[in-house]
Short mmCIF file of C-alpha atoms and ligand atoms in Angstrom, two decimals:
data_model
loop_
_atom_site.label_atom_id
_atom_site.label_comp_id
_atom_site.label_asym_id
_atom_site.label_seq_id
_atom_site.Cartn_x
_atom_site.Cartn_y
_atom_site.Cartn_z
CA MET Q 228 72.49 137.79 93.48
CA THR Q 229 73.58 141.04 95.00
CA THR Q 230 72.82 142.91 98.19
CA SER Q 231 72.30 146.63 98.20
CA SER Q 232 74.25 148.19 101.06
CA SER Q 233 73.09 151.72 100.20
CA PRO Q 234 71.32 153.28 97.21
CA SER Q 235 74.67 154.11 95.62
CA LEU Q 236 76.60 150.94 96.50
CA LEU Q 237 76.03 147.35 95.41
CA VAL Q 238 78.33 144.67 96.79
CA ALA Q 239 77.93 141.23 95.19
CA ASP Q 240 76.86 138.54 97.67
CA ASP Q 241 79.94 136.35 97.24
CA VAL Q 242 82.20 139.38 97.71
CA ALA Q 243 80.29 140.57 100.80
CA ASP Q 244 80.40 137.05 102.32
CA ALA Q 245 84.13 136.70 101.70
CA ILE Q 246 84.89 140.12 103.23
CA ALA Q 247 82.71 139.44 106.26
CA SER Q 248 84.41 136.11 106.94
CA GLY Q 249 87.96 137.28 106.25
CA ARG Q 250 88.43 135.22 103.10
CA ALA Q 251 90.53 136.28 100.11
CA VAL Q 252 89.14 138.87 97.67
CA VAL Q 253 90.86 140.45 94.66
CA ALA Q 254 89.65 143.75 93.21
CA LEU Q 255 89.73 144.02 89.40
CA GLU Q 256 89.43 147.28 87.50
CA THR Q 257 87.20 148.04 84.51
CA THR Q 258 89.10 150.78 82.64
CA ILE Q 259 91.29 148.12 81.09
CA VAL Q 260 88.11 146.41 79.83
CA VAL Q 261 86.25 149.50 78.64
CA HIS Q 262 89.08 151.80 77.49
CA GLY Q 263 92.26 149.70 77.38
CA LEU Q 264 91.65 146.58 75.27
CA PRO Q 265 89.74 146.11 72.00
CA THR Q 266 86.59 143.95 71.75
CA PRO Q 267 86.17 141.00 72.05
CA VAL Q 268 89.52 140.43 73.81
CA ASN Q 269 88.48 142.84 76.58
CA LEU Q 270 85.57 140.71 77.83
CA GLU Q 271 87.56 137.49 77.36
CA VAL Q 272 90.36 138.89 79.51
CA ALA Q 273 87.89 140.00 82.18
CA ALA Q 274 86.37 136.51 82.31
CA GLU Q 275 89.81 134.86 82.39
CA CYS Q 276 90.90 137.10 85.25
CA GLU Q 277 87.82 136.18 87.27
CA ALA Q 278 88.41 132.48 86.51
CA VAL Q 279 92.08 132.44 87.59
CA VAL Q 280 91.24 134.35 90.77
CA ARG Q 281 88.58 131.75 91.65
CA ALA Q 282 90.90 128.87 90.73
CA ALA Q 283 93.42 130.19 93.28
CA GLY Q 284 90.72 130.20 95.98
CA ALA Q 285 89.87 133.90 96.08
CA VAL Q 286 86.73 135.83 95.12
CA PRO Q 287 87.02 138.38 92.26
CA ALA Q 288 85.42 141.80 92.76
CA THR Q 289 85.21 143.64 89.43
CA ILE Q 290 84.54 147.30 90.19
CA GLY Q 291 82.76 150.01 88.20
CA VAL Q 292 79.86 152.47 88.31
CA VAL Q 293 76.63 151.31 86.65
CA GLN Q 294 73.86 153.88 86.27
CA GLY Q 295 75.14 155.77 89.28
CA VAL Q 296 75.65 152.71 91.49
CA LEU Q 297 79.16 151.74 92.56
CA ASN Q 298 79.30 147.98 91.89
CA ILE Q 299 81.84 145.91 93.84
CA GLY Q 300 81.61 142.59 92.05
CA MET Q 301 79.51 142.43 88.89
CA THR Q 302 78.06 139.75 86.62
CA PRO Q 303 79.40 139.22 83.08
CA ALA Q 304 76.14 140.68 81.72
CA VAL Q 305 76.57 143.91 83.66
CA LEU Q 306 80.21 144.18 82.59
CA GLU Q 307 79.27 143.57 78.97
CA ARG Q 308 76.76 146.38 79.15
CA LEU Q 309 79.33 148.72 80.71
CA ALA Q 310 81.82 147.86 77.95
CA ASP Q 311 79.30 148.40 75.14
CA PRO Q 312 80.69 151.40 73.22
CA GLY Q 313 77.13 152.70 72.86
CA HIS Q 314 77.04 153.35 76.60
CA HIS Q 315 80.01 155.75 76.46
CA ALA Q 316 81.13 154.74 79.95
CA ALA Q 317 83.38 157.39 81.48
CA LYS Q 318 86.90 156.75 82.77
CA LEU Q 319 86.73 157.21 86.53
CA SER Q 320 89.64 158.08 88.75
CA ALA Q 321 89.18 158.31 92.52
CA ARG Q 322 88.04 161.95 92.30
CA ASP Q 323 85.27 161.09 89.83
CA LEU Q 324 83.37 158.49 91.86
CA GLY Q 325 81.08 160.88 93.73
CA LEU Q 326 80.21 162.81 90.57
CA ALA Q 327 79.50 159.59 88.64
CA VAL Q 328 77.17 158.39 91.38
CA ALA Q 329 75.30 161.68 91.77
CA THR Q 330 74.79 162.11 88.02
CA HIS Q 331 73.70 158.47 87.50
CA ALA Q 332 76.58 157.94 85.09
CA ASP Q 333 78.15 154.75 83.77
CA GLY Q 334 81.88 154.56 84.34
CA ALA Q 335 84.88 152.26 84.40
CA THR Q 336 87.34 152.66 87.26
CA THR Q 337 91.09 153.15 86.80
CA VAL Q 338 93.58 151.78 89.33
CA ALA Q 339 93.05 154.98 91.36
CA GLY Q 340 89.25 154.66 91.28
CA THR Q 341 89.36 150.92 91.93
CA ILE Q 342 91.62 151.06 95.00
CA ALA Q 343 89.60 153.93 96.49
CA ALA Q 344 86.43 151.83 96.22
CA ALA Q 345 88.11 148.55 97.20
CA HIS Q 346 89.71 149.97 100.34
CA THR Q 347 86.43 151.47 101.51
CA ALA Q 348 84.79 148.07 101.07
CA GLY Q 349 87.55 146.26 103.00
CA ILE Q 350 89.43 144.76 100.03
CA SER Q 351 93.21 145.17 100.13
CA VAL Q 352 94.57 143.43 97.01
CA MET Q 353 94.03 144.37 93.36
CA ALA Q 354 95.42 143.34 89.98
CA THR Q 355 95.91 145.38 86.82
CA GLY Q 356 98.10 145.36 83.71
CA GLY Q 357 100.28 148.43 84.05
CA LEU Q 358 99.99 151.13 86.68
CA GLY Q 359 99.61 154.70 85.43
CA GLY Q 360 102.54 157.02 86.05
CA VAL Q 361 104.43 160.12 84.94
CA HIS Q 362 103.96 160.81 81.22
CA ARG Q 363 106.87 161.80 79.00
CA GLY Q 364 106.99 165.57 78.85
CA ALA Q 365 105.20 165.92 82.18
CA GLN Q 366 107.58 168.80 83.01
CA VAL Q 367 105.41 170.80 80.60
CA THR Q 368 102.01 169.08 80.63
CA TYR Q 369 101.87 168.11 84.34
CA ASP Q 370 100.37 164.80 83.16
CA GLU Q 371 100.99 162.40 85.99
CA SER Q 372 98.47 159.63 86.61
CA ALA Q 373 96.34 159.98 89.74
CA ASP Q 374 97.14 156.27 90.24
CA LEU Q 375 100.33 157.46 91.97
CA THR Q 376 98.71 159.86 94.42
CA ALA Q 377 95.86 157.41 95.07
CA LEU Q 378 98.42 154.74 95.95
CA SER Q 379 100.17 157.19 98.26
CA ARG Q 380 97.08 157.40 100.48
CA THR Q 381 95.42 154.01 100.04
CA PRO Q 382 96.82 150.90 101.74
CA VAL Q 383 96.12 148.43 98.93
CA LEU Q 384 98.61 146.03 97.32
CA VAL Q 385 98.52 146.37 93.53
CA VAL Q 386 100.01 143.67 91.32
CA ALA Q 387 101.07 145.20 87.97
CA SER Q 388 103.71 144.59 85.30
CA GLY Q 389 105.37 147.85 86.25
CA VAL Q 390 104.04 150.96 84.58
CA LYS Q 391 103.22 151.23 80.90
CA SER Q 392 106.29 151.62 78.73
CA ILE Q 393 104.68 154.67 77.11
CA LEU Q 394 105.55 156.59 80.29
CA ASP Q 395 108.66 158.18 81.78
CA ILE Q 396 109.64 155.17 83.87
CA GLY Q 397 112.54 156.76 85.76
CA ALA Q 398 110.42 159.75 86.79
CA THR Q 399 107.59 157.41 87.85
CA LEU Q 400 109.93 155.41 90.11
CA GLU Q 401 111.14 158.66 91.69
CA ARG Q 402 107.56 159.74 92.37
CA LEU Q 403 106.68 156.35 93.90
CA ASP Q 404 109.65 156.88 96.22
CA SER Q 405 108.63 160.44 97.21
CA LEU Q 406 105.04 159.34 97.74
CA GLY Q 407 106.05 156.54 100.11
CA VAL Q 408 104.65 153.70 98.01
CA ALA Q 409 106.45 150.40 98.71
CA VAL Q 410 107.80 148.81 95.52
CA ALA Q 411 109.12 145.26 95.11
CA GLY Q 412 109.78 142.97 92.17
CA TYR Q 413 108.22 139.53 92.10
CA ARG Q 414 111.13 137.16 91.47
CA THR Q 415 113.04 139.99 89.75
CA SER Q 416 115.43 142.77 90.73
CA ARG Q 417 114.52 144.83 87.67
CA PHE Q 418 111.44 146.99 87.26
CA PRO Q 419 109.29 145.41 84.52
CA GLY Q 420 108.46 147.40 81.37
CA PHE Q 421 104.86 146.27 80.79
CA TYR Q 422 105.15 144.76 77.24
CA ARG Q 423 108.79 143.90 78.12
CA SER Q 424 109.92 142.03 81.21
CA ASP Q 425 112.76 144.47 82.02
CA SER Q 426 112.49 148.27 81.75
CA GLY Q 427 116.22 148.73 82.46
CA PHE Q 428 115.65 150.16 85.97
CA ASP Q 429 116.85 148.41 89.13
CA LEU Q 430 114.66 147.69 92.14
CA ASP Q 431 115.79 147.80 95.77
CA TRP Q 432 113.58 144.89 96.82
CA ARG Q 433 112.43 141.55 95.48
CA VAL Q 434 110.20 138.87 96.95
CA GLU Q 435 110.22 135.23 95.93
CA SER Q 436 106.77 134.02 97.00
CA PRO Q 437 103.17 135.15 97.51
CA GLU Q 438 103.64 134.40 101.23
CA VAL Q 439 106.56 136.83 101.58
CA ALA Q 440 104.69 139.46 99.54
CA ALA Q 441 101.71 139.08 101.89
CA ALA Q 442 103.93 139.27 104.99
CA ALA Q 443 105.70 142.39 103.65
CA PHE Q 444 102.39 144.10 102.91
CA ALA Q 445 100.93 143.14 106.30
CA ALA Q 446 103.98 144.62 108.05
CA HIS Q 447 104.00 147.71 105.80
CA ARG Q 448 100.40 148.43 106.81
CA LEU Q 449 101.34 148.57 110.48
CA TRP Q 450 103.07 151.90 110.05
CA SER Q 451 102.13 153.24 106.65
CA ARG Q 452 98.89 154.38 105.08
CA ALA Q 453 100.44 154.19 101.62
CA GLY Q 454 99.99 151.43 99.10
CA PHE Q 455 102.29 148.69 97.86
CA LEU Q 456 103.25 148.01 94.24
CA LEU Q 457 104.27 144.43 93.48
CA ALA Q 458 105.89 144.45 90.05
CA ASN Q 459 105.34 141.17 88.23
CA PRO Q 460 107.12 140.94 84.86
CA VAL Q 461 105.51 139.34 81.85
CA ASP Q 462 107.04 135.96 80.99
CA GLU Q 463 110.22 136.51 78.98
CA GLU Q 464 109.04 134.11 76.28
CA ARG Q 465 105.80 136.06 75.94
CA GLN Q 466 107.14 139.62 75.90
CA LEU Q 467 107.13 141.81 72.80
CA ASP Q 468 110.51 141.68 71.05
CA ALA Q 469 112.63 144.78 71.64
CA ARG Q 470 112.63 146.03 68.05
CA THR Q 471 108.85 145.68 67.59
CA HIS Q 472 108.31 147.36 70.94
CA ASP Q 473 110.55 150.35 70.27
CA ASP Q 474 109.19 150.94 66.75
CA ALA Q 475 105.59 150.74 67.96
CA LEU Q 476 106.32 153.02 70.89
CA SER Q 477 107.67 155.86 68.75
CA ALA Q 478 104.82 155.47 66.28
CA ALA Q 479 102.17 155.38 69.01
CA LEU Q 480 103.52 158.40 70.87
CA ALA Q 481 103.72 160.42 67.64
CA HIS Q 482 100.21 159.33 66.66
CA ALA Q 483 98.71 160.36 70.01
CA GLN Q 484 100.42 163.74 69.80
CA ASN Q 485 99.30 164.37 66.21
CA ALA Q 486 95.77 163.35 67.13
CA GLY Q 487 95.88 165.99 69.88
CA ALA Q 488 95.08 163.49 72.66
CA SER Q 489 95.30 165.00 76.12
CA GLY Q 490 94.33 164.22 79.70
CA LYS Q 491 92.61 160.90 80.26
CA ASP Q 492 92.51 160.16 76.50
CA VAL Q 493 96.31 159.87 76.17
CA THR Q 494 96.74 156.35 77.57
CA PRO Q 495 93.85 154.76 75.58
CA ALA Q 496 95.02 156.51 72.37
CA VAL Q 497 98.61 155.29 72.73
CA LEU Q 498 97.55 151.72 73.61
CA ALA Q 499 95.19 151.55 70.62
CA GLU Q 500 97.87 152.74 68.20
CA PHE Q 501 100.35 150.30 69.75
CA ALA Q 502 97.91 147.48 68.97
CA ARG Q 503 97.41 148.66 65.39
CA HIS Q 504 101.12 149.07 64.79
CA THR Q 505 102.00 145.60 66.15
CA ALA Q 506 99.06 143.94 64.35
CA GLY Q 507 97.61 142.79 67.66
CA ALA Q 508 100.84 141.43 69.17
CA SER Q 509 100.74 144.04 71.95
CA VAL Q 510 97.18 143.00 72.79
CA ARG Q 511 98.27 139.37 73.23
CA VAL Q 512 101.07 140.42 75.58
CA ASN Q 513 98.72 142.73 77.47
CA ARG Q 514 96.25 139.87 77.85
CA ASP Q 515 98.91 137.45 79.14
CA LEU Q 516 100.29 139.84 81.70
CA VAL Q 517 96.93 140.95 83.08
CA VAL Q 518 95.79 137.35 83.59
CA ALA Q 519 99.11 136.42 85.22
CA ASN Q 520 98.81 139.43 87.55
CA ALA Q 521 95.28 138.43 88.56
CA ALA Q 522 96.49 134.89 89.37
CA LEU Q 523 99.39 136.19 91.47
CA ALA Q 524 97.15 138.73 93.25
CA ALA Q 525 94.81 135.88 94.20
CA ARG Q 526 97.65 133.83 95.71
CA ILE Q 527 98.74 136.88 97.73
CA ALA Q 528 95.16 137.54 98.88
CA VAL Q 529 94.92 133.91 100.04
CA ALA Q 530 98.24 134.20 101.92
CA LEU Q 531 97.10 137.48 103.49
CA ALA Q 532 93.81 135.92 104.61
CA SER Q 533 95.67 133.05 106.25
CA LEU Q 534 97.75 135.59 108.19
CA GLY Q 535 94.42 136.85 109.49
CA SER Q 536 95.31 140.20 107.91
N1 LIG N 806 96.64 148.33 82.50
C1 LIG N 806 96.46 147.93 81.21
N2 LIG N 806 95.64 148.70 80.42
C2 LIG N 806 95.02 149.84 80.89
C3 LIG N 806 95.23 150.23 82.26
C4 LIG N 806 96.04 149.44 83.01
O1 LIG N 806 97.02 146.91 80.79
O2 LIG N 806 94.30 150.49 80.14
C5 LIG N 806 94.53 151.48 82.78
C6 LIG N 806 94.38 151.46 84.32
O3 LIG N 806 93.02 151.67 84.62
C7 LIG N 806 95.21 152.63 84.79
C8 LIG N 806 95.00 153.59 83.65
O4 LIG N 806 94.76 153.13 86.04
O5 LIG N 806 95.21 152.71 82.51
C9 LIG N 806 95.96 154.76 83.68
O6 LIG N 806 95.37 155.81 82.98
P1 LIG N 806 96.00 157.29 83.05
O7 LIG N 806 97.37 157.15 82.45
O8 LIG N 806 95.08 158.15 82.22
O9 LIG N 806 96.01 157.70 84.49
MN1 LIG N 807 96.75 161.57 82.82
#
């Protein structure tokens, strides 16, 4: 059951109730489901994320645009329809939401699109796999994910396994610094590398518990309008081994370039080739880290709710 708050917005009843009573809610994105993971793993991961969020005592709010209506919380049937390749759902960053609504489009939200919608609805925690960032060669292409600028103006805590290893990680960390986004490692002093638990870059801050992460975010919000990136590394035993990772990375980057991928097609093209090159091993790691991030985000949302924040 869902309640229509306006003709272009549909907030699921359980999400609306939780927000109204100050209980924990975790926003989940849909780009990872529609454009990031292959079928049928994509829908399985989405269901697992919702399940681990509920198990931790929070309410999941999966966000996307369905026939021009921004859905905050959606049923598995609606998500399945959105993910159906026949529907050609668009990839929606924050700037695309108004256009998708006005043109009655179907679209999956990126981290940028998801936090814009979540914040407006009163949700302040989200989980994803890897945040978007500065692409390699951005000095020439200017390809820097709008996830970074969205985080710079949206006070939402995002749990991610760092940024995707296909990116220029050092440049991305510099941009997060310039943009005023708080960054901390969860039980690590090293920035995670998505498929690998350690990207090789140091972090200034680490937190050891969901309670401290929640307290840090609550304090951060007192004087900053920027977001907060909590970097949660994939389990070391579950990461992709270094050799497989590095081989797949060069192959995937070369493939995307030869295929002429540009703009919003770059990330999906590289991830798909990564999966092909590793015979699905990268998909298993991606699945593990996304589900772990959803579980951690839920514990932080619960801690934040108990702070009355
Ligand atoms: N995490 C994943 N897989 C993904 C993404 C995140 O494990 O596909 C998506 C998120 O929606 C993120 C987007 O916002 O990739 C970044 O896309 P781009 O580089 O085009 O900004
Ligand atoms: Mn881009």
